[in-house]
Amino acid sequence: MLKKLMKYDFVWIFKVLVYHTTILLVVAALGRLISPLAPRSMFWGITDGVFLSLTIAAACSLFFTAFMRSAARYINNTYKDESYLTHTLPVTRGQQYTSKVFSSVLVLLVSLVVCLIATAICNSYKNRWEMVKHYLSNPQYRTLILLFVLVVVLQIVCMLLCTLAGATFGYRKGSHKLLHSLLCILLIYVITQGIMVGVIFLISRFDSGVAMLFTTSTRSMMEFLTDPISTRICWILAAEYIVANVALFFLGKRALEKGVNVD
Amino acid sequence: MALLTINHLSKSFGEEAALTDVNLTIEPGRIIGLLGKNGAGKTTLLKLICDLLTPTDGEVLFEGAPIGVESKKEIAFLPERTYLDKSMTIQQTLRMFQDFYDNFDVNKAKKLLADLDLPEDRQISKLSKGMQEKLQLVLVMARKAKLYILDEPLGGVDPATRDYILDTILRSFDDGASLLISTHLIADIERILDDVIFLDRGKVLLTAQADDLRNETGLSVDDNFRRMFKC
């Protein structure tokens, strides 16, 4: 049943994103075609800049829409008109919640892959590839870049899980459900991030490298990034986000399993 | 064993009590009218039975077990709202019901759709509200369930179609199944009722067999209702 639920959730969330994906890839491809012309004149230079901006905007829009569609799917399906079908299906609430979370994460991952493909298209000429190869040939940079992407993905998933858990708590109230939901989302997010910063601070008490994050202010960002300690901090962050996301998932699932009050 | 047992069921929304200490038993093979004025708590009761609300107190048991996955396989609920994903076509919706309900008879659904002139390739968003309600009725009645719960199935339907819908309901459900139908249009459904439940301000005022009530008072169920709930 979970697979069937996920199929319908994924299709609903991704339906609109097909247009965003197409626009992003087309804009990226056009940008790629125009880029070699940029040095010829100011006109082509400006056009190149416009297409680069459009590509970034389309990528942001894709992610934002994926996030909002995921949240909308959960709220519509769990508390609004469609909930009259959702809660009468022969599935457990745990399966419903798991389906929403997994399909949303899947959509976010697909969006990320599309963004990476768009980035690859934009930069698919020799000079850029040489630069990318240069960075990826350095093991430290390679690890750092991958970790950075992982942390960003985990952070987005964390925001999504805070939204779903917050909405679940908010909609349990008898009135002003949307307002309560927004407050719960904010509260859960702030508490999660606070705990994460607290854990890093605790680690810094025993690790002088990590302590630099709180004690040093004179180093430039570039210096910091080239320091091996930044990789260690990213590892810690990734581990923290994984633990936080698992905890948030079970928090939201448990809250939904306790019961609903549909509109 | 009773099909549905409701024990001391209460539901409050904040300070406001929507249902207070409701006790009911529904036996198999009965057609029960849940009757009451607007705001009497009919929909709240049905939502509690269907697990759409969490009780403040009390319990709902289906064949002796709390409402869960197994009972949801056997309860077919028609809410008064349109709950379908409007971006889907009727065909896709049929497939979805087939996916989730083992007791969904797609051929029966297709026949009912044809009777009601609902084209399968039509997108739900392009159907009028009345047509969407008919589609939902078809989806519910095409299931071979033990308990059908219909919340105001005649509310948004023109009088000419009401008889057809009632006939469809009667033709579609099996003898062993029960039908709990909520409405304030009592005259339209009186002829099919075995039992009646009068609900007012969240409390059960009366449960009786329709024939007994008519014999005892010499009035129709509709007239009894009007007398009891006279403003």
mmCIF file of N, CA, C and O in Angstrom, chain A residues 28-100:
data_model
loop_
_atom_site.group_PDB
_atom_site.id
_atom_site.type_symbol
_atom_site.label_atom_id
_atom_site.label_comp_id
_atom_site.label_asym_id
_atom_site.label_seq_id
_atom_site.Cartn_x
_atom_site.Cartn_y
_atom_site.Cartn_z
ATOM 1 N N ALA A 28 18.759 26.890 -19.543
ATOM 2 C CA ALA A 28 20.175 26.519 -19.375
ATOM 3 C C ALA A 28 20.819 26.242 -20.736
ATOM 4 O O ALA A 28 21.949 26.676 -21.001
ATOM 5 N N ALA A 29 20.095 25.545 -21.600
ATOM 6 C CA ALA A 29 20.636 25.214 -22.931
ATOM 7 C C ALA A 29 20.828 26.485 -23.768
ATOM 8 O O ALA A 29 21.860 26.653 -24.437
ATOM 9 N N LEU A 30 19.847 27.391 -23.704
ATOM 10 C CA LEU A 30 19.977 28.661 -24.455
ATOM 11 C C LEU A 30 21.156 29.462 -23.931
ATOM 12 O O LEU A 30 21.927 30.042 -24.699
ATOM 13 N N GLY A 31 21.289 29.475 -22.593
ATOM 14 C CA GLY A 31 22.418 30.171 -21.966
ATOM 15 C C GLY A 31 23.742 29.605 -22.449
ATOM 16 O O GLY A 31 24.691 30.340 -22.726
ATOM 17 N N ARG A 32 23.772 28.272 -22.572
ATOM 18 C CA ARG A 32 24.991 27.606 -23.040
ATOM 19 C C ARG A 32 25.321 28.010 -24.472
ATOM 20 O O ARG A 32 26.483 28.238 -24.825
ATOM 21 N N LEU A 33 24.283 28.146 -25.304
ATOM 22 C CA LEU A 33 24.499 28.532 -26.708
ATOM 23 C C LEU A 33 25.000 29.972 -26.820
ATOM 24 O O LEU A 33 25.804 30.306 -27.691
ATOM 25 N N ILE A 34 24.510 30.810 -25.921
ATOM 26 C CA ILE A 34 24.850 32.242 -25.993
ATOM 27 C C ILE A 34 26.214 32.539 -25.362
ATOM 28 O O ILE A 34 26.933 33.438 -25.816
ATOM 29 N N SER A 35 26.572 31.770 -24.340
ATOM 30 C CA SER A 35 27.816 32.049 -23.595
ATOM 31 C C SER A 35 29.052 32.279 -24.467
ATOM 32 O O SER A 35 29.794 33.240 -24.241
ATOM 33 N N PRO A 36 29.325 31.440 -25.490
ATOM 34 C CA PRO A 36 30.538 31.665 -26.298
ATOM 35 C C PRO A 36 30.516 32.991 -27.066
ATOM 36 O O PRO A 36 31.564 33.503 -27.463
ATOM 37 N N LEU A 37 29.309 33.562 -27.247
ATOM 38 C CA LEU A 37 29.195 34.824 -27.991
ATOM 39 C C LEU A 37 29.435 36.042 -27.093
ATOM 40 O O LEU A 37 29.608 37.154 -27.582
ATOM 41 N N ALA A 38 29.421 35.817 -25.774
ATOM 42 C CA ALA A 38 29.485 36.924 -24.816
ATOM 43 C C ALA A 38 30.675 37.878 -25.041
ATOM 44 O O ALA A 38 30.490 39.103 -24.971
ATOM 45 N N PRO A 39 31.885 37.365 -25.344
ATOM 46 C CA PRO A 39 33.027 38.288 -25.505
ATOM 47 C C PRO A 39 32.927 39.170 -26.751
ATOM 48 O O PRO A 39 33.660 40.152 -26.882
ATOM 49 N N ARG A 40 32.027 38.838 -27.691
ATOM 50 C CA ARG A 40 31.975 39.563 -28.973
ATOM 51 C C ARG A 40 31.473 40.990 -28.842
ATOM 52 O O ARG A 40 31.947 41.890 -29.497
ATOM 53 N N SER A 41 30.454 41.187 -28.031
ATOM 54 C CA SER A 41 29.895 42.543 -27.881
ATOM 55 C C SER A 41 29.190 42.683 -26.542
ATOM 56 O O SER A 41 28.926 41.684 -25.856
ATOM 57 N N MET A 42 28.872 43.944 -26.202
ATOM 58 C CA MET A 42 28.189 44.204 -24.945
ATOM 59 C C MET A 42 26.804 43.545 -24.960
ATOM 60 O O MET A 42 26.346 43.020 -23.942
ATOM 61 N N PHE A 43 26.147 43.576 -26.125
ATOM 62 C CA PHE A 43 24.808 42.993 -26.253
ATOM 63 C C PHE A 43 24.821 41.519 -25.849
ATOM 64 O O PHE A 43 24.027 41.077 -25.026
ATOM 65 N N TRP A 44 25.754 40.764 -26.410
ATOM 66 C CA TRP A 44 25.814 39.337 -26.099
ATOM 67 C C TRP A 44 26.242 39.111 -24.659
ATOM 68 O O TRP A 44 25.805 38.159 -24.008
ATOM 69 N N GLY A 45 27.075 40.026 -24.174
ATOM 70 C CA GLY A 45 27.509 39.939 -22.764
ATOM 71 C C GLY A 45 26.318 40.077 -21.823
ATOM 72 O O GLY A 45 26.154 39.286 -20.879
ATOM 73 N N ILE A 46 25.474 41.099 -22.138
ATOM 74 C CA ILE A 46 24.285 41.313 -21.293
ATOM 75 C C ILE A 46 23.321 40.126 -21.420
ATOM 76 O O ILE A 46 22.801 39.618 -20.431
ATOM 77 N N THR A 47 23.128 39.672 -22.682
ATOM 78 C CA THR A 47 22.216 38.539 -22.909
ATOM 79 C C THR A 47 22.691 37.307 -22.147
ATOM 80 O O THR A 47 21.891 36.588 -21.538
ATOM 81 N N ASP A 48 23.990 37.089 -22.163
ATOM 82 C CA ASP A 48 24.561 35.956 -21.431
ATOM 83 C C ASP A 48 24.238 36.084 -19.937
ATOM 84 O O ASP A 48 23.817 35.111 -19.285
ATOM 85 N N GLY A 49 24.415 37.302 -19.419
ATOM 86 C CA GLY A 49 24.123 37.563 -18.002
ATOM 87 C C GLY A 49 22.655 37.313 -17.683
ATOM 88 O O GLY A 49 22.315 36.720 -16.651
ATOM 89 N N VAL A 50 21.789 37.765 -18.606
ATOM 90 C CA VAL A 50 20.341 37.581 -18.403
ATOM 91 C C VAL A 50 20.009 36.087 -18.335
ATOM 92 O O VAL A 50 19.277 35.636 -17.442
ATOM 93 N N PHE A 51 20.585 35.322 -19.255
ATOM 94 C CA PHE A 51 20.271 33.884 -19.268
ATOM 95 C C PHE A 51 20.838 33.162 -18.046
ATOM 96 O O PHE A 51 20.204 32.239 -17.520
ATOM 97 N N LEU A 52 21.990 33.635 -17.584
ATOM 98 C CA LEU A 52 22.549 33.051 -16.361
ATOM 99 C C LEU A 52 21.604 33.318 -15.186
ATOM 100 O O LEU A 52 21.292 32.417 -14.395
ATOM 101 N N SER A 53 21.111 34.584 -15.107
ATOM 102 C CA SER A 53 20.173 34.943 -14.026
ATOM 103 C C SER A 53 18.892 34.131 -14.137
ATOM 104 O O SER A 53 18.352 33.657 -13.130
ATOM 105 N N LEU A 54 18.404 33.985 -15.381
ATOM 106 C CA LEU A 54 17.167 33.211 -15.590
ATOM 107 C C LEU A 54 17.346 31.761 -15.160
ATOM 108 O O LEU A 54 16.444 31.162 -14.569
ATOM 109 N N THR A 55 18.523 31.217 -15.462
ATOM 110 C CA THR A 55 18.779 29.820 -15.070
ATOM 111 C C THR A 55 18.765 29.682 -13.555
ATOM 112 O O THR A 55 18.145 28.759 -13.008
ATOM 113 N N ILE A 56 19.426 30.630 -12.874
ATOM 114 C CA ILE A 56 19.452 30.577 -11.401
ATOM 115 C C ILE A 56 18.023 30.732 -10.856
ATOM 116 O O ILE A 56 17.592 29.993 -9.964
ATOM 117 N N ALA A 57 17.275 31.692 -11.448
ATOM 118 C CA ALA A 57 15.891 31.916 -10.986
ATOM 119 C C ALA A 57 15.027 30.680 -11.209
ATOM 120 O O ALA A 57 14.238 30.282 -10.334
ATOM 121 N N ALA A 58 15.194 30.035 -12.385
ATOM 122 C CA ALA A 58 14.391 28.841 -12.693
ATOM 123 C C ALA A 58 14.741 27.698 -11.743
ATOM 124 O O ALA A 58 13.854 26.946 -11.309
ATOM 125 N N ALA A 59 16.038 27.583 -11.382
ATOM 126 C CA ALA A 59 16.451 26.530 -10.441
ATOM 127 C C ALA A 59 15.843 26.783 -9.060
ATOM 128 O O ALA A 59 15.317 25.869 -8.419
ATOM 129 N N CYS A 60 15.915 28.063 -8.628
ATOM 130 C CA CYS A 60 15.325 28.412 -7.316
ATOM 131 C C CYS A 60 13.827 28.134 -7.338
ATOM 132 O O CYS A 60 13.259 27.606 -6.375
ATOM 133 N N SER A 61 13.174 28.522 -8.447
ATOM 134 C CA SER A 61 11.731 28.338 -8.582
ATOM 135 C C SER A 61 11.373 26.856 -8.518
ATOM 136 O O SER A 61 10.375 26.475 -7.891
ATOM 137 N N LEU A 62 12.200 26.029 -9.157
ATOM 138 C CA LEU A 62 11.951 24.583 -9.147
ATOM 139 C C LEU A 62 11.973 24.048 -7.712
ATOM 140 O O LEU A 62 11.063 23.335 -7.283
ATOM 141 N N PHE A 63 13.010 24.448 -6.971
ATOM 142 C CA PHE A 63 13.137 23.982 -5.589
ATOM 143 C C PHE A 63 12.009 24.505 -4.711
ATOM 144 O O PHE A 63 11.410 23.778 -3.914
ATOM 145 N N PHE A 64 11.723 25.802 -4.870
ATOM 146 C CA PHE A 64 10.669 26.433 -4.053
ATOM 147 C C PHE A 64 9.324 25.756 -4.330
ATOM 148 O O PHE A 64 8.579 25.410 -3.404
ATOM 149 N N THR A 65 9.026 25.543 -5.628
ATOM 150 C CA THR A 65 7.742 24.927 -5.983
ATOM 151 C C THR A 65 7.675 23.489 -5.473
ATOM 152 O O THR A 65 6.628 23.049 -4.975
ATOM 153 N N ALA A 66 8.800 22.772 -5.584
ATOM 154 C CA ALA A 66 8.822 21.381 -5.085
ATOM 155 C C ALA A 66 8.508 21.366 -3.590
ATOM 156 O O ALA A 66 7.703 20.556 -3.119
ATOM 157 N N PHE A 67 9.104 22.305 -2.882
ATOM 158 C CA PHE A 67 8.892 22.389 -1.430
ATOM 159 C C PHE A 67 7.434 22.727 -1.116
ATOM 160 O O PHE A 67 6.780 22.059 -0.302
ATOM 161 N N MET A 68 6.912 23.751 -1.798
ATOM 162 C CA MET A 68 5.544 24.203 -1.515
ATOM 163 C C MET A 68 4.506 23.157 -1.933
ATOM 164 O O MET A 68 3.502 22.962 -1.253
ATOM 165 N N ARG A 69 4.744 22.495 -3.069
ATOM 166 C CA ARG A 69 3.801 21.451 -3.515
ATOM 167 C C ARG A 69 3.776 20.294 -2.508
ATOM 168 O O ARG A 69 2.728 19.717 -2.241
ATOM 169 N N SER A 70 4.952 19.975 -1.975
ATOM 170 C CA SER A 70 5.018 18.893 -0.984
ATOM 171 C C SER A 70 4.198 19.252 0.251
ATOM 172 O O SER A 70 3.428 18.434 0.754
ATOM 173 N N ALA A 71 4.383 20.490 0.723
ATOM 174 C CA ALA A 71 3.636 20.926 1.911
ATOM 175 C C ALA A 71 2.133 20.988 1.607
ATOM 176 O O ALA A 71 1.310 20.550 2.409
ATOM 177 N N ALA A 72 1.796 21.502 0.412
ATOM 178 C CA ALA A 72 0.378 21.614 0.020
ATOM 179 C C ALA A 72 -0.263 20.231 -0.080
ATOM 180 O O ALA A 72 -1.399 20.033 0.347
ATOM 181 N N ARG A 73 0.476 19.279 -0.648
ATOM 182 C CA ARG A 73 -0.047 17.919 -0.778
ATOM 183 C C ARG A 73 -0.389 17.357 0.603
ATOM 184 O O ARG A 73 -1.432 16.743 0.804
ATOM 185 N N TYR A 74 0.530 17.577 1.539
ATOM 186 C CA TYR A 74 0.313 17.035 2.886
ATOM 187 C C TYR A 74 -0.920 17.660 3.537
ATOM 188 O O TYR A 74 -1.793 16.947 4.043
ATOM 189 N N ILE A 75 -1.008 18.981 3.484
ATOM 190 C CA ILE A 75 -2.120 19.658 4.174
ATOM 191 C C ILE A 75 -3.452 19.359 3.477
ATOM 192 O O ILE A 75 -4.441 19.019 4.134
ATOM 193 N N ASN A 76 -3.488 19.439 2.150
ATOM 194 C CA ASN A 76 -4.742 19.153 1.417
ATOM 195 C C ASN A 76 -5.212 17.726 1.661
ATOM 196 O O ASN A 76 -6.393 17.476 1.865
ATOM 197 N N ASN A 77 -4.247 16.821 1.614
ATOM 198 C CA ASN A 77 -4.567 15.401 1.708
ATOM 199 C C ASN A 77 -4.900 14.958 3.128
ATOM 200 O O ASN A 77 -5.599 13.975 3.327
ATOM 201 N N THR A 78 -4.375 15.678 4.091
ATOM 202 C CA THR A 78 -4.544 15.234 5.481
ATOM 203 C C THR A 78 -5.632 15.993 6.223
ATOM 204 O O THR A 78 -6.258 15.455 7.132
ATOM 205 N N TYR A 79 -5.883 17.243 5.810
ATOM 206 C CA TYR A 79 -6.816 18.059 6.600
ATOM 207 C C TYR A 79 -7.921 18.740 5.782
ATOM 208 O O TYR A 79 -8.915 19.166 6.343
ATOM 209 N N LYS A 80 -7.736 18.891 4.492
ATOM 210 C CA LYS A 80 -8.743 19.607 3.681
ATOM 211 C C LYS A 80 -9.696 18.597 3.025
ATOM 212 O O LYS A 80 -9.766 17.454 3.440
ATOM 213 N N ASP A 81 -10.392 19.034 1.974
ATOM 214 C CA ASP A 81 -11.426 18.191 1.354
ATOM 215 C C ASP A 81 -10.932 16.783 0.986
ATOM 216 O O ASP A 81 -11.627 15.794 1.210
ATOM 217 N N GLU A 82 -9.709 16.726 0.418
ATOM 218 C CA GLU A 82 -9.201 15.419 -0.027
ATOM 219 C C GLU A 82 -8.963 14.447 1.136
ATOM 220 O O GLU A 82 -8.845 13.236 0.926
ATOM 221 N N SER A 83 -8.919 15.006 2.355
ATOM 222 C CA SER A 83 -8.688 14.142 3.523
ATOM 223 C C SER A 83 -9.848 13.170 3.720
ATOM 224 O O SER A 83 -9.676 12.125 4.348
ATOM 225 N N TYR A 84 -11.026 13.519 3.187
ATOM 226 C CA TYR A 84 -12.181 12.627 3.326
ATOM 227 C C TYR A 84 -11.944 11.317 2.585
ATOM 228 O O TYR A 84 -12.542 10.304 2.909
ATOM 229 N N LEU A 85 -11.079 11.360 1.589
ATOM 230 C CA LEU A 85 -10.696 10.130 0.915
ATOM 231 C C LEU A 85 -9.483 9.508 1.609
ATOM 232 O O LEU A 85 -9.469 8.324 1.922
ATOM 233 N N THR A 86 -8.483 10.355 1.877
ATOM 234 C CA THR A 86 -7.221 9.853 2.450
ATOM 235 C C THR A 86 -7.459 9.013 3.708
ATOM 236 O O THR A 86 -6.936 7.910 3.827
ATOM 237 N N HIS A 87 -8.265 9.557 4.637
ATOM 238 C CA HIS A 87 -8.417 8.866 5.923
ATOM 239 C C HIS A 87 -9.408 7.711 5.869
ATOM 240 O O HIS A 87 -9.567 7.005 6.864
ATOM 241 N N THR A 88 -10.086 7.560 4.739
ATOM 242 C CA THR A 88 -10.982 6.399 4.631
ATOM 243 C C THR A 88 -10.353 5.288 3.765
ATOM 244 O O THR A 88 -10.975 4.260 3.551
ATOM 245 N N LEU A 89 -9.142 5.543 3.282
ATOM 246 C CA LEU A 89 -8.431 4.483 2.565
ATOM 247 C C LEU A 89 -7.943 3.439 3.570
ATOM 248 O O LEU A 89 -7.612 3.798 4.713
ATOM 249 N N PRO A 90 -7.893 2.175 3.172
ATOM 250 C CA PRO A 90 -7.449 1.153 4.125
ATOM 251 C C PRO A 90 -5.937 1.139 4.315
ATOM 252 O O PRO A 90 -5.254 0.175 3.963
ATOM 253 N N VAL A 91 -5.418 2.223 4.833
ATOM 254 C CA VAL A 91 -3.978 2.330 5.124
ATOM 255 C C VAL A 91 -3.829 2.969 6.504
ATOM 256 O O VAL A 91 -4.728 3.674 6.959
ATOM 257 N N THR A 92 -2.699 2.722 7.132
ATOM 258 C CA THR A 92 -2.484 3.314 8.459
ATOM 259 C C THR A 92 -2.045 4.772 8.302
ATOM 260 O O THR A 92 -1.562 5.175 7.240
ATOM 261 N N ARG A 93 -2.197 5.519 9.386
ATOM 262 C CA ARG A 93 -1.742 6.915 9.344
ATOM 263 C C ARG A 93 -0.224 6.975 9.178
ATOM 264 O O ARG A 93 0.300 7.879 8.542
ATOM 265 N N GLY A 94 0.454 6.000 9.762
ATOM 266 C CA GLY A 94 1.906 5.944 9.629
ATOM 267 C C GLY A 94 2.305 5.810 8.165
ATOM 268 O O GLY A 94 3.230 6.477 7.694
ATOM 269 N N GLN A 95 1.576 4.972 7.436
ATOM 270 C CA GLN A 95 1.862 4.800 6.001
ATOM 271 C C GLN A 95 1.574 6.095 5.244
ATOM 272 O O GLN A 95 2.323 6.470 4.342
ATOM 273 N N GLN A 96 0.485 6.753 5.627
ATOM 274 C CA GLN A 96 0.168 8.030 4.958
ATOM 275 C C GLN A 96 1.303 9.033 5.144
ATOM 276 O O GLN A 96 1.733 9.687 4.196
ATOM 277 N N TYR A 97 1.769 9.146 6.377
ATOM 278 C CA TYR A 97 2.825 10.125 6.671
ATOM 279 C C TYR A 97 4.130 9.747 5.964
ATOM 280 O O TYR A 97 4.775 10.585 5.343
ATOM 281 N N THR A 98 4.466 8.461 6.055
ATOM 282 C CA THR A 98 5.705 7.991 5.421
ATOM 283 C C THR A 98 5.659 8.257 3.916
ATOM 284 O O THR A 98 6.653 8.704 3.327
ATOM 285 N N SER A 99 4.507 8.004 3.318
ATOM 286 C CA SER A 99 4.373 8.231 1.876
ATOM 287 C C SER A 99 4.608 9.695 1.518
ATOM 288 O O SER A 99 5.320 10.012 0.561
ATOM 289 N N LYS A 100 4.008 10.588 2.316
ATOM 290 C CA LYS A 100 4.164 12.018 2.025
ATOM 291 C C LYS A 100 5.635 12.438 2.142
ATOM 292 O O LYS A 100 6.151 13.177 1.309
#
